[in-house]
PDB file of C-alpha atoms and ligand atoms in Angstrom:
ATOM      1  CA  UNK A   1     115.330 106.688 106.659  1.00 50.00           C
ATOM      2  CA  UNK A   2     115.597 106.074 110.398  1.00 49.00           C
ATOM      3  CA  UNK A   3     115.091 103.273 112.852  1.00 50.00           C
ATOM      4  CA  UNK A   4     113.612 104.170 116.263  1.00 51.00           C
ATOM      5  CA  UNK A   5     114.244 101.677 119.051  1.00 45.00           C
ATOM      6  CA  UNK A   6     111.836 101.251 121.877  1.00 46.00           C
ATOM      7  CA  UNK A   7     112.366  99.370 125.123  1.00 48.00           C
ATOM      8  CA  UNK A   8     110.912  96.104 123.764  1.00 54.00           C
ATOM      9  CA  UNK A   9     110.955  96.394 119.911  1.00 64.00           C
ATOM     10  CA  UNK A  10     112.733  98.246 117.258  1.00 67.00           C
ATOM     11  CA  UNK A  11     110.328  99.998 114.716  1.00 77.00           C
ATOM     12  CA  UNK A  12     111.238 100.912 111.131  1.00 85.00           C
ATOM     13  CA  UNK A  13     110.276 104.513 110.183  1.00 93.00           C
ATOM     14  CA  UNK A  14     110.786 106.439 106.919  1.00 92.00           C
ATOM     15  CA  UNK A  15     112.367 109.845 107.211  1.00 94.00           C
ATOM     16  CA  UNK A  16     110.088 112.805 106.282  1.00 94.00           C
ATOM     17  CA  UNK A  17     111.703 113.432 102.862  1.00 97.00           C
ATOM     18  CA  UNK A  18     111.844 109.751 101.959  1.00 97.00           C
ATOM     19  CA  UNK A  19     108.177 109.247 103.025  1.00 97.00           C
ATOM     20  CA  UNK A  20     107.193 112.128 100.778  1.00 98.00           C
ATOM     21  CA  UNK A  21     109.194 110.765  97.924  1.00 98.00           C
ATOM     22  CA  UNK A  22     107.467 107.317  98.259  1.00 98.00           C
ATOM     23  CA  UNK A  23     104.125 109.035  98.627  1.00 98.00           C
ATOM     24  CA  UNK A  24     104.682 110.882  95.321  1.00 98.00           C
ATOM     25  CA  UNK A  25     105.523 107.461  93.616  1.00 98.00           C
ATOM     26  CA  UNK A  26     102.372 105.999  95.243  1.00 98.00           C
ATOM     27  CA  UNK A  27     100.031 108.828  94.114  1.00 98.00           C
ATOM     28  CA  UNK A  28     101.498 108.973  90.553  1.00 98.00           C
ATOM     29  CA  UNK A  29     101.059 105.179  90.170  1.00 98.00           C
ATOM     30  CA  UNK A  30      97.461 105.534  91.293  1.00 98.00           C
ATOM     31  CA  UNK A  31      96.913 108.363  88.800  1.00 98.00           C
ATOM     32  CA  UNK A  32      98.457 106.297  86.004  1.00 98.00           C
ATOM     33  CA  UNK A  33      96.346 103.230  86.899  1.00 98.00           C
ATOM     34  CA  UNK A  34      93.096 105.242  86.930  1.00 98.00           C
ATOM     35  CA  UNK A  35      94.064 106.891  83.627  1.00 98.00           C
ATOM     36  CA  UNK A  36      94.682 103.551  81.971  1.00 97.00           C
ATOM     37  CA  UNK A  37      91.275 102.352  83.349  1.00 97.00           C
ATOM     38  CA  UNK A  38      89.598 105.352  81.697  1.00 97.00           C
ATOM     39  CA  UNK A  39      91.303 104.649  78.321  1.00 97.00           C
ATOM     40  CA  UNK A  40      90.338 100.937  78.686  1.00 97.00           C
ATOM     41  CA  UNK A  41      86.741 101.893  79.349  1.00 97.00           C
ATOM     42  CA  UNK A  42      86.602 104.187  76.302  1.00 97.00           C
ATOM     43  CA  UNK A  43      88.061 101.349  74.050  1.00 96.00           C
ATOM     44  CA  UNK A  44      85.933  98.532  75.514  1.00 96.00           C
ATOM     45  CA  UNK A  45      82.614 100.465  75.362  1.00 96.00           C
ATOM     46  CA  UNK A  46      83.505 101.739  71.843  1.00 95.00           C
ATOM     47  CA  UNK A  47      84.367  98.210  70.709  1.00 93.00           C
ATOM     48  CA  UNK A  48      81.215  96.594  72.242  1.00 93.00           C
ATOM     49  CA  UNK A  49      78.657  99.261  71.303  1.00 93.00           C
ATOM     50  CA  UNK A  50      79.739 100.336  67.796  1.00 93.00           C
ATOM     51  CA  UNK A  51      78.071  98.817  64.714  1.00 92.00           C
ATOM     52  CA  UNK A  52      81.067  99.637  62.530  1.00 93.00           C
ATOM     53  CA  UNK A  53      83.323  96.607  62.084  1.00 91.00           C
ATOM     54  CA  UNK A  54      86.433  98.667  61.323  1.00 94.00           C
ATOM     55  CA  UNK A  55      86.025 100.654  64.580  1.00 95.00           C
ATOM     56  CA  UNK A  56      85.365  97.484  66.560  1.00 92.00           C
ATOM     57  CA  UNK A  57      88.618  95.844  65.268  1.00 93.00           C
ATOM     58  CA  UNK A  58      90.592  99.055  65.862  1.00 95.00           C
ATOM     59  CA  UNK A  59      89.310  99.421  69.452  1.00 95.00           C
ATOM     60  CA  UNK A  60      90.081  95.801  70.485  1.00 93.00           C
ATOM     61  CA  UNK A  61      93.473  95.816  68.904  1.00 93.00           C
ATOM     62  CA  UNK A  62      94.387  99.170  70.598  1.00 94.00           C
ATOM     63  CA  UNK A  63      93.230  97.559  73.855  1.00 94.00           C
ATOM     64  CA  UNK A  64      95.673  94.724  73.348  1.00 92.00           C
ATOM     65  CA  UNK A  65      98.534  97.114  72.689  1.00 90.00           C
ATOM     66  CA  UNK A  66      98.340  99.013  76.067  1.00 86.00           C
ATOM     67  CA  UNK A  67      95.908  97.416  78.514  1.00 91.00           C
ATOM     68  CA  UNK A  68      97.706  94.550  80.253  1.00 95.00           C
ATOM     69  CA  UNK A  69     101.391  95.412  81.106  1.00 96.00           C
ATOM     70  CA  UNK A  70     101.204  99.144  81.755  1.00 96.00           C
ATOM     71  CA  UNK A  71      98.202  98.370  84.156  1.00 97.00           C
ATOM     72  CA  UNK A  72     100.054  95.519  85.850  1.00 97.00           C
ATOM     73  CA  UNK A  73     103.124  97.715  86.337  1.00 98.00           C
ATOM     74  CA  UNK A  74     101.035 100.553  87.728  1.00 98.00           C
ATOM     75  CA  UNK A  75      99.333  98.140  90.109  1.00 98.00           C
ATOM     76  CA  UNK A  76     102.629  96.637  91.322  1.00 98.00           C
ATOM     77  CA  UNK A  77     104.185 100.049  91.754  1.00 98.00           C
ATOM     78  CA  UNK A  78     101.123 101.130  93.824  1.00 98.00           C
ATOM     79  CA  UNK A  79     101.293  97.991  95.881  1.00 98.00           C
ATOM     80  CA  UNK A  80     105.052  98.148  96.584  1.00 98.00           C
ATOM     81  CA  UNK A  81     105.054 101.893  97.401  1.00 98.00           C
ATOM     82  CA  UNK A  82     101.887 101.399  99.522  1.00 98.00           C
ATOM     83  CA  UNK A  83     103.460  98.534 101.511  1.00 98.00           C
ATOM     84  CA  UNK A  84     106.661 100.635 101.963  1.00 98.00           C
ATOM     85  CA  UNK A  85     104.604 103.586 103.290  1.00 98.00           C
ATOM     86  CA  UNK A  86     102.540 101.390 105.497  1.00 97.00           C
ATOM     87  CA  UNK A  87     105.522  99.651 107.107  1.00 96.00           C
ATOM     88  CA  UNK A  88     107.532 102.903 107.307  1.00 96.00           C
ATOM     89  CA  UNK A  89     104.892 105.057 109.045  1.00 96.00           C
ATOM     90  CA  UNK A  90     102.681 104.873 112.055  1.00 95.00           C
ATOM     91  CA  UNK A  91      99.934 103.280 109.987  1.00 96.00           C
ATOM     92  CA  UNK A  92     101.488  99.761 109.714  1.00 95.00           C
ATOM     93  CA  UNK A  93     100.474  97.141 107.252  1.00 95.00           C
ATOM     94  CA  UNK A  94      97.770  95.416 109.403  1.00 96.00           C
ATOM     95  CA  UNK A  95      97.157  97.988 112.059  1.00 95.00           C
ATOM     96  CA  UNK A  96      94.316  99.954 110.453  1.00 97.00           C
ATOM     97  CA  UNK A  97      91.351  98.641 108.614  1.00 97.00           C
ATOM     98  CA  UNK A  98      91.675 101.208 105.761  1.00 98.00           C
ATOM     99  CA  UNK A  99      95.207 100.078 105.004  1.00 98.00           C
ATOM    100  CA  UNK A 100      94.370  96.333 105.222  1.00 98.00           C
ATOM    101  CA  UNK A 101      91.385  96.902 102.925  1.00 98.00           C
ATOM    102  CA  UNK A 102      93.555  98.705 100.412  1.00 98.00           C
ATOM    103  CA  UNK A 103      96.091  95.892 100.514  1.00 98.00           C
ATOM    104  CA  UNK A 104      93.409  93.319  99.688  1.00 98.00           C
ATOM    105  CA  UNK A 105      91.924  95.563  96.859  1.00 98.00           C
ATOM    106  CA  UNK A 106      95.311  96.167  95.372  1.00 98.00           C
ATOM    107  CA  UNK A 107      96.377  92.564  95.369  1.00 98.00           C
ATOM    108  CA  UNK A 108      93.027  91.328  93.969  1.00 98.00           C
ATOM    109  CA  UNK A 109      92.978  94.037  91.204  1.00 98.00           C
ATOM    110  CA  UNK A 110      96.605  93.460  90.159  1.00 98.00           C
ATOM    111  CA  UNK A 111      96.153  89.732  90.064  1.00 98.00           C
ATOM    112  CA  UNK A 112      92.958  90.008  87.994  1.00 97.00           C
ATOM    113  CA  UNK A 113      94.922  91.973  85.417  1.00 96.00           C
ATOM    114  CA  UNK A 114      97.030  88.857  84.743  1.00 96.00           C
ATOM    115  CA  UNK A 115      94.517  86.208  85.519  1.00 95.00           C
ATOM    116  CA  UNK A 116      91.439  87.596  83.727  1.00 94.00           C
ATOM    117  CA  UNK A 117      92.072  90.800  81.777  1.00 95.00           C
ATOM    118  CA  UNK A 118      95.073  89.431  79.897  1.00 95.00           C
ATOM    119  CA  UNK A 119      93.084  86.403  78.481  1.00 95.00           C
ATOM    120  CA  UNK A 120      90.002  88.501  77.720  1.00 94.00           C
ATOM    121  CA  UNK A 121      91.968  91.146  75.823  1.00 94.00           C
ATOM    122  CA  UNK A 122      93.884  88.534  73.812  1.00 95.00           C
ATOM    123  CA  UNK A 123      90.590  86.764  72.984  1.00 93.00           C
ATOM    124  CA  UNK A 124      88.734  89.909  71.738  1.00 93.00           C
ATOM    125  CA  UNK A 125      91.835  91.144  69.727  1.00 93.00           C
ATOM    126  CA  UNK A 126      92.061  87.679  68.058  1.00 93.00           C
ATOM    127  CA  UNK A 127      88.286  87.714  67.256  1.00 93.00           C
ATOM    128  CA  UNK A 128      88.883  91.257  65.919  1.00 91.00           C
ATOM    129  CA  UNK A 129      91.621  89.995  63.529  1.00 92.00           C
ATOM    130  CA  UNK A 130      89.318  87.159  62.333  1.00 93.00           C
ATOM    131  CA  UNK A 131      86.456  89.623  61.845  1.00 91.00           C
ATOM    132  CA  UNK A 132      88.743  91.847  59.748  1.00 90.00           C
ATOM    133  CA  UNK A 133      89.777  88.780  57.735  1.00 90.00           C
ATOM    134  CA  UNK A 134      86.112  87.878  57.055  1.00 87.00           C
ATOM    135  CA  UNK A 135      86.356  84.601  59.108  1.00 85.00           C
ATOM    136  CA  UNK A 136      83.802  85.880  61.717  1.00 85.00           C
ATOM    137  CA  UNK A 137      80.497  87.751  61.633  1.00 86.00           C
ATOM    138  CA  UNK A 138      80.914  89.523  64.951  1.00 84.00           C
ATOM    139  CA  UNK A 139      83.066  89.831  68.118  1.00 84.00           C
ATOM    140  CA  UNK A 140      81.494  88.449  71.304  1.00 84.00           C
ATOM    141  CA  UNK A 141      82.880  90.735  73.971  1.00 82.00           C
ATOM    142  CA  UNK A 142      80.163  91.108  76.679  1.00 79.00           C
ATOM    143  CA  UNK A 143      82.479  89.924  79.464  1.00 87.00           C
ATOM    144  CA  UNK A 144      84.895  92.718  78.601  1.00 91.00           C
ATOM    145  CA  UNK A 145      82.402  95.206  80.105  1.00 93.00           C
ATOM    146  CA  UNK A 146      83.346  94.055  83.610  1.00 94.00           C
ATOM    147  CA  UNK A 147      86.970  95.196  83.979  1.00 95.00           C
ATOM    148  CA  UNK A 148      86.291  98.922  83.092  1.00 95.00           C
ATOM    149  CA  UNK A 149      83.487  98.925  85.644  1.00 96.00           C
ATOM    150  CA  UNK A 150      85.018  96.913  88.505  1.00 96.00           C
ATOM    151  CA  UNK A 151      88.570  98.321  88.394  1.00 97.00           C
ATOM    152  CA  UNK A 152      87.843 102.072  88.538  1.00 97.00           C
ATOM    153  CA  UNK A 153      85.090 101.472  91.121  1.00 98.00           C
ATOM    154  CA  UNK A 154      87.559  99.635  93.341  1.00 98.00           C
ATOM    155  CA  UNK A 155      90.159 102.241  92.790  1.00 98.00           C
ATOM    156  CA  UNK A 156      87.789 105.000  93.690  1.00 98.00           C
ATOM    157  CA  UNK A 157      86.917 103.104  96.944  1.00 98.00           C
ATOM    158  CA  UNK A 158      90.686 102.815  97.681  1.00 98.00           C
ATOM    159  CA  UNK A 159      91.046 106.581  97.125  1.00 98.00           C
ATOM    160  CA  UNK A 160      88.192 107.267  99.445  1.00 98.00           C
ATOM    161  CA  UNK A 161      89.644 104.951 102.057  1.00 98.00           C
ATOM    162  CA  UNK A 162      93.066 106.728 101.742  1.00 98.00           C
ATOM    163  CA  UNK A 163      91.552 110.242 102.235  1.00 98.00           C
ATOM    164  CA  UNK A 164      88.948 109.509 104.910  1.00 98.00           C
ATOM    165  CA  UNK A 165      90.823 106.651 106.713  1.00 97.00           C
ATOM    166  CA  UNK A 166      87.617 105.146 108.213  1.00 95.00           C
ATOM    167  CA  UNK A 167      87.015 102.353 110.767  1.00 92.00           C
ATOM    168  CA  UNK A 168      90.018 102.871 113.094  1.00 92.00           C
ATOM    169  CA  UNK A 169      92.560 100.286 114.358  1.00 94.00           C
ATOM    170  CA  UNK A 170      92.340  96.540 113.839  1.00 93.00           C
ATOM    171  CA  UNK A 171      93.526  95.793 117.348  1.00 79.00           C
ATOM    172  CA  UNK A 172      93.178  98.169 120.269  1.00 60.00           C
TER     173      UNK A 172
HETATM  174  C1  HEM B   1      94.406  99.997  95.870  1.00 69.14           C
HETATM  175  C2  HEM B   1      95.101 100.973  95.355  1.00 69.14           C
HETATM  176  C3  HEM B   1      95.453 102.182  96.165  1.00 69.14           C
HETATM  177  C4  HEM B   1      95.042 103.418  95.972  1.00 69.14           C
HETATM  178  C5  HEM B   1      94.090 103.932  94.933  1.00 69.14           C
HETATM  179  C6  HEM B   1      95.742 104.296  96.996  1.00 69.14           C
HETATM  180  C7  HEM B   1      95.574 105.656  97.074  1.00 69.14           C
HETATM  181  C8  HEM B   1      96.281 106.420  98.016  1.00 69.14           C
HETATM  182  C9  HEM B   1      96.198 107.895  98.126  1.00 69.14           C
HETATM  183  C10 HEM B   1      95.447 108.752  97.099  1.00 69.14           C
HETATM  184  C11 HEM B   1      96.935 108.245  99.125  1.00 69.14           C
HETATM  185  C12 HEM B   1      97.198 109.711  99.586  1.00 69.14           C
HETATM  186  C13 HEM B   1      96.250 110.077 100.673  1.00 69.14           C
HETATM  187  C14 HEM B   1      96.561 111.355 101.356  1.00 69.14           C
HETATM  188  O1  HEM B   1      97.760 111.819 101.383  1.00 69.14           O
HETATM  189  O2  HEM B   1      95.622 111.957 101.916  1.00 69.14           O
HETATM  190  C15 HEM B   1      97.482 107.048  99.738  1.00 69.14           C
HETATM  191  C16 HEM B   1      98.189 107.049 100.850  1.00 69.14           C
HETATM  192  C17 HEM B   1      98.655 105.956 101.536  1.00 69.14           C
HETATM  193  N1  HEM B   1      98.456 104.649 101.063  1.00 69.14           N
HETATM  194 FE1  HEM B   1      97.559 104.061  99.333  1.00 69.14          FE
HETATM  195  N2  HEM B   1      96.469 103.465  97.775  1.00 69.14           N
HETATM  196  C18 HEM B   1      96.377 102.212  97.317  1.00 69.14           C
HETATM  197  C19 HEM B   1      97.084 101.059  97.821  1.00 69.14           C
HETATM  198  C20 HEM B   1      97.715 101.034  98.969  1.00 69.14           C
HETATM  199  C21 HEM B   1      98.269  99.829  99.603  1.00 69.14           C
HETATM  200  C22 HEM B   1      98.214  98.443  99.034  1.00 69.14           C
HETATM  201  C23 HEM B   1      98.886 100.284 100.767  1.00 69.14           C
HETATM  202  C24 HEM B   1      99.487  99.383 101.821  1.00 69.14           C
HETATM  203  C25 HEM B   1      99.213  98.214 102.125  1.00 69.14           C
HETATM  204  C26 HEM B   1      98.671 101.658 100.892  1.00 69.14           C
HETATM  205  C27 HEM B   1      99.004 102.485 101.936  1.00 69.14           C
HETATM  206  C28 HEM B   1      99.001 103.812 102.084  1.00 69.14           C
HETATM  207  C29 HEM B   1      99.416 104.575 103.156  1.00 69.14           C
HETATM  208  C30 HEM B   1     100.094 104.009 104.495  1.00 69.14           C
HETATM  209  C31 HEM B   1      99.190 105.928 102.859  1.00 69.14           C
HETATM  210  C32 HEM B   1      99.479 107.198 103.727  1.00 69.14           C
HETATM  211  C33 HEM B   1     100.921 107.646 103.478  1.00 69.14           C
HETATM  212  C34 HEM B   1     101.291 108.830 104.310  1.00 69.14           C
HETATM  213  O3  HEM B   1     100.479 109.722 104.481  1.00 69.14           O
HETATM  214  O4  HEM B   1     102.321 108.747 104.924  1.00 69.14           O
HETATM  215  N3  HEM B   1      98.001 102.088  99.761  1.00 69.14           N
HETATM  216  N4  HEM B   1      97.090 105.953  99.023  1.00 69.14           N
END
């Protein structure tokens, strides 16, 4: 890790090996996050679309087991490593539109895991338990369709932004 000093301001830069190490963490956290989204999609669509009560209960309880905390940890790891990469390279945190857009996407998606997904998952898992106990006729889980559509779409946009780096600098 090195610090380059200019005539007017000192700028923090990651050394090449450190930058690559942080980039590996960043890309692995993205991979884990997208993988968790895919499993979430399989379980949610199975739970919503199946006519078999046993499968429905199993899908929503499996969702409760893995969905929230691993996804939140992947999101935070991606955010922290992304911020370190941005600050420690020529890109900067708010110097390029593609980085700023990813920052917004990452913060919003990670917040939604705790603010929206957590409650939704707990609700359908509880309904599943009551269905299994014979206290409910069905599970109402229509809203659960949104997270597995919104999250992978936003992550795909973030990957495209990372690779194509569109729109240039925020300030000339
Ligand atoms: C929203 C979730 C995110 C995804 C899916 C994502 C994805 C990626 C990917 C795939 C790369 C590798 C691109 C390449 O090497 O061609 C990358 C690099 C990078 N990301 Fe992210 N990222 C995300 C969030 C962030 C955030 C929040 C920041 C900072 C605010 C950030 C900053 C960077 C920077 C600066 C690089 C370039 C690193 C370098 O080449 O030195 N990313 N990102």
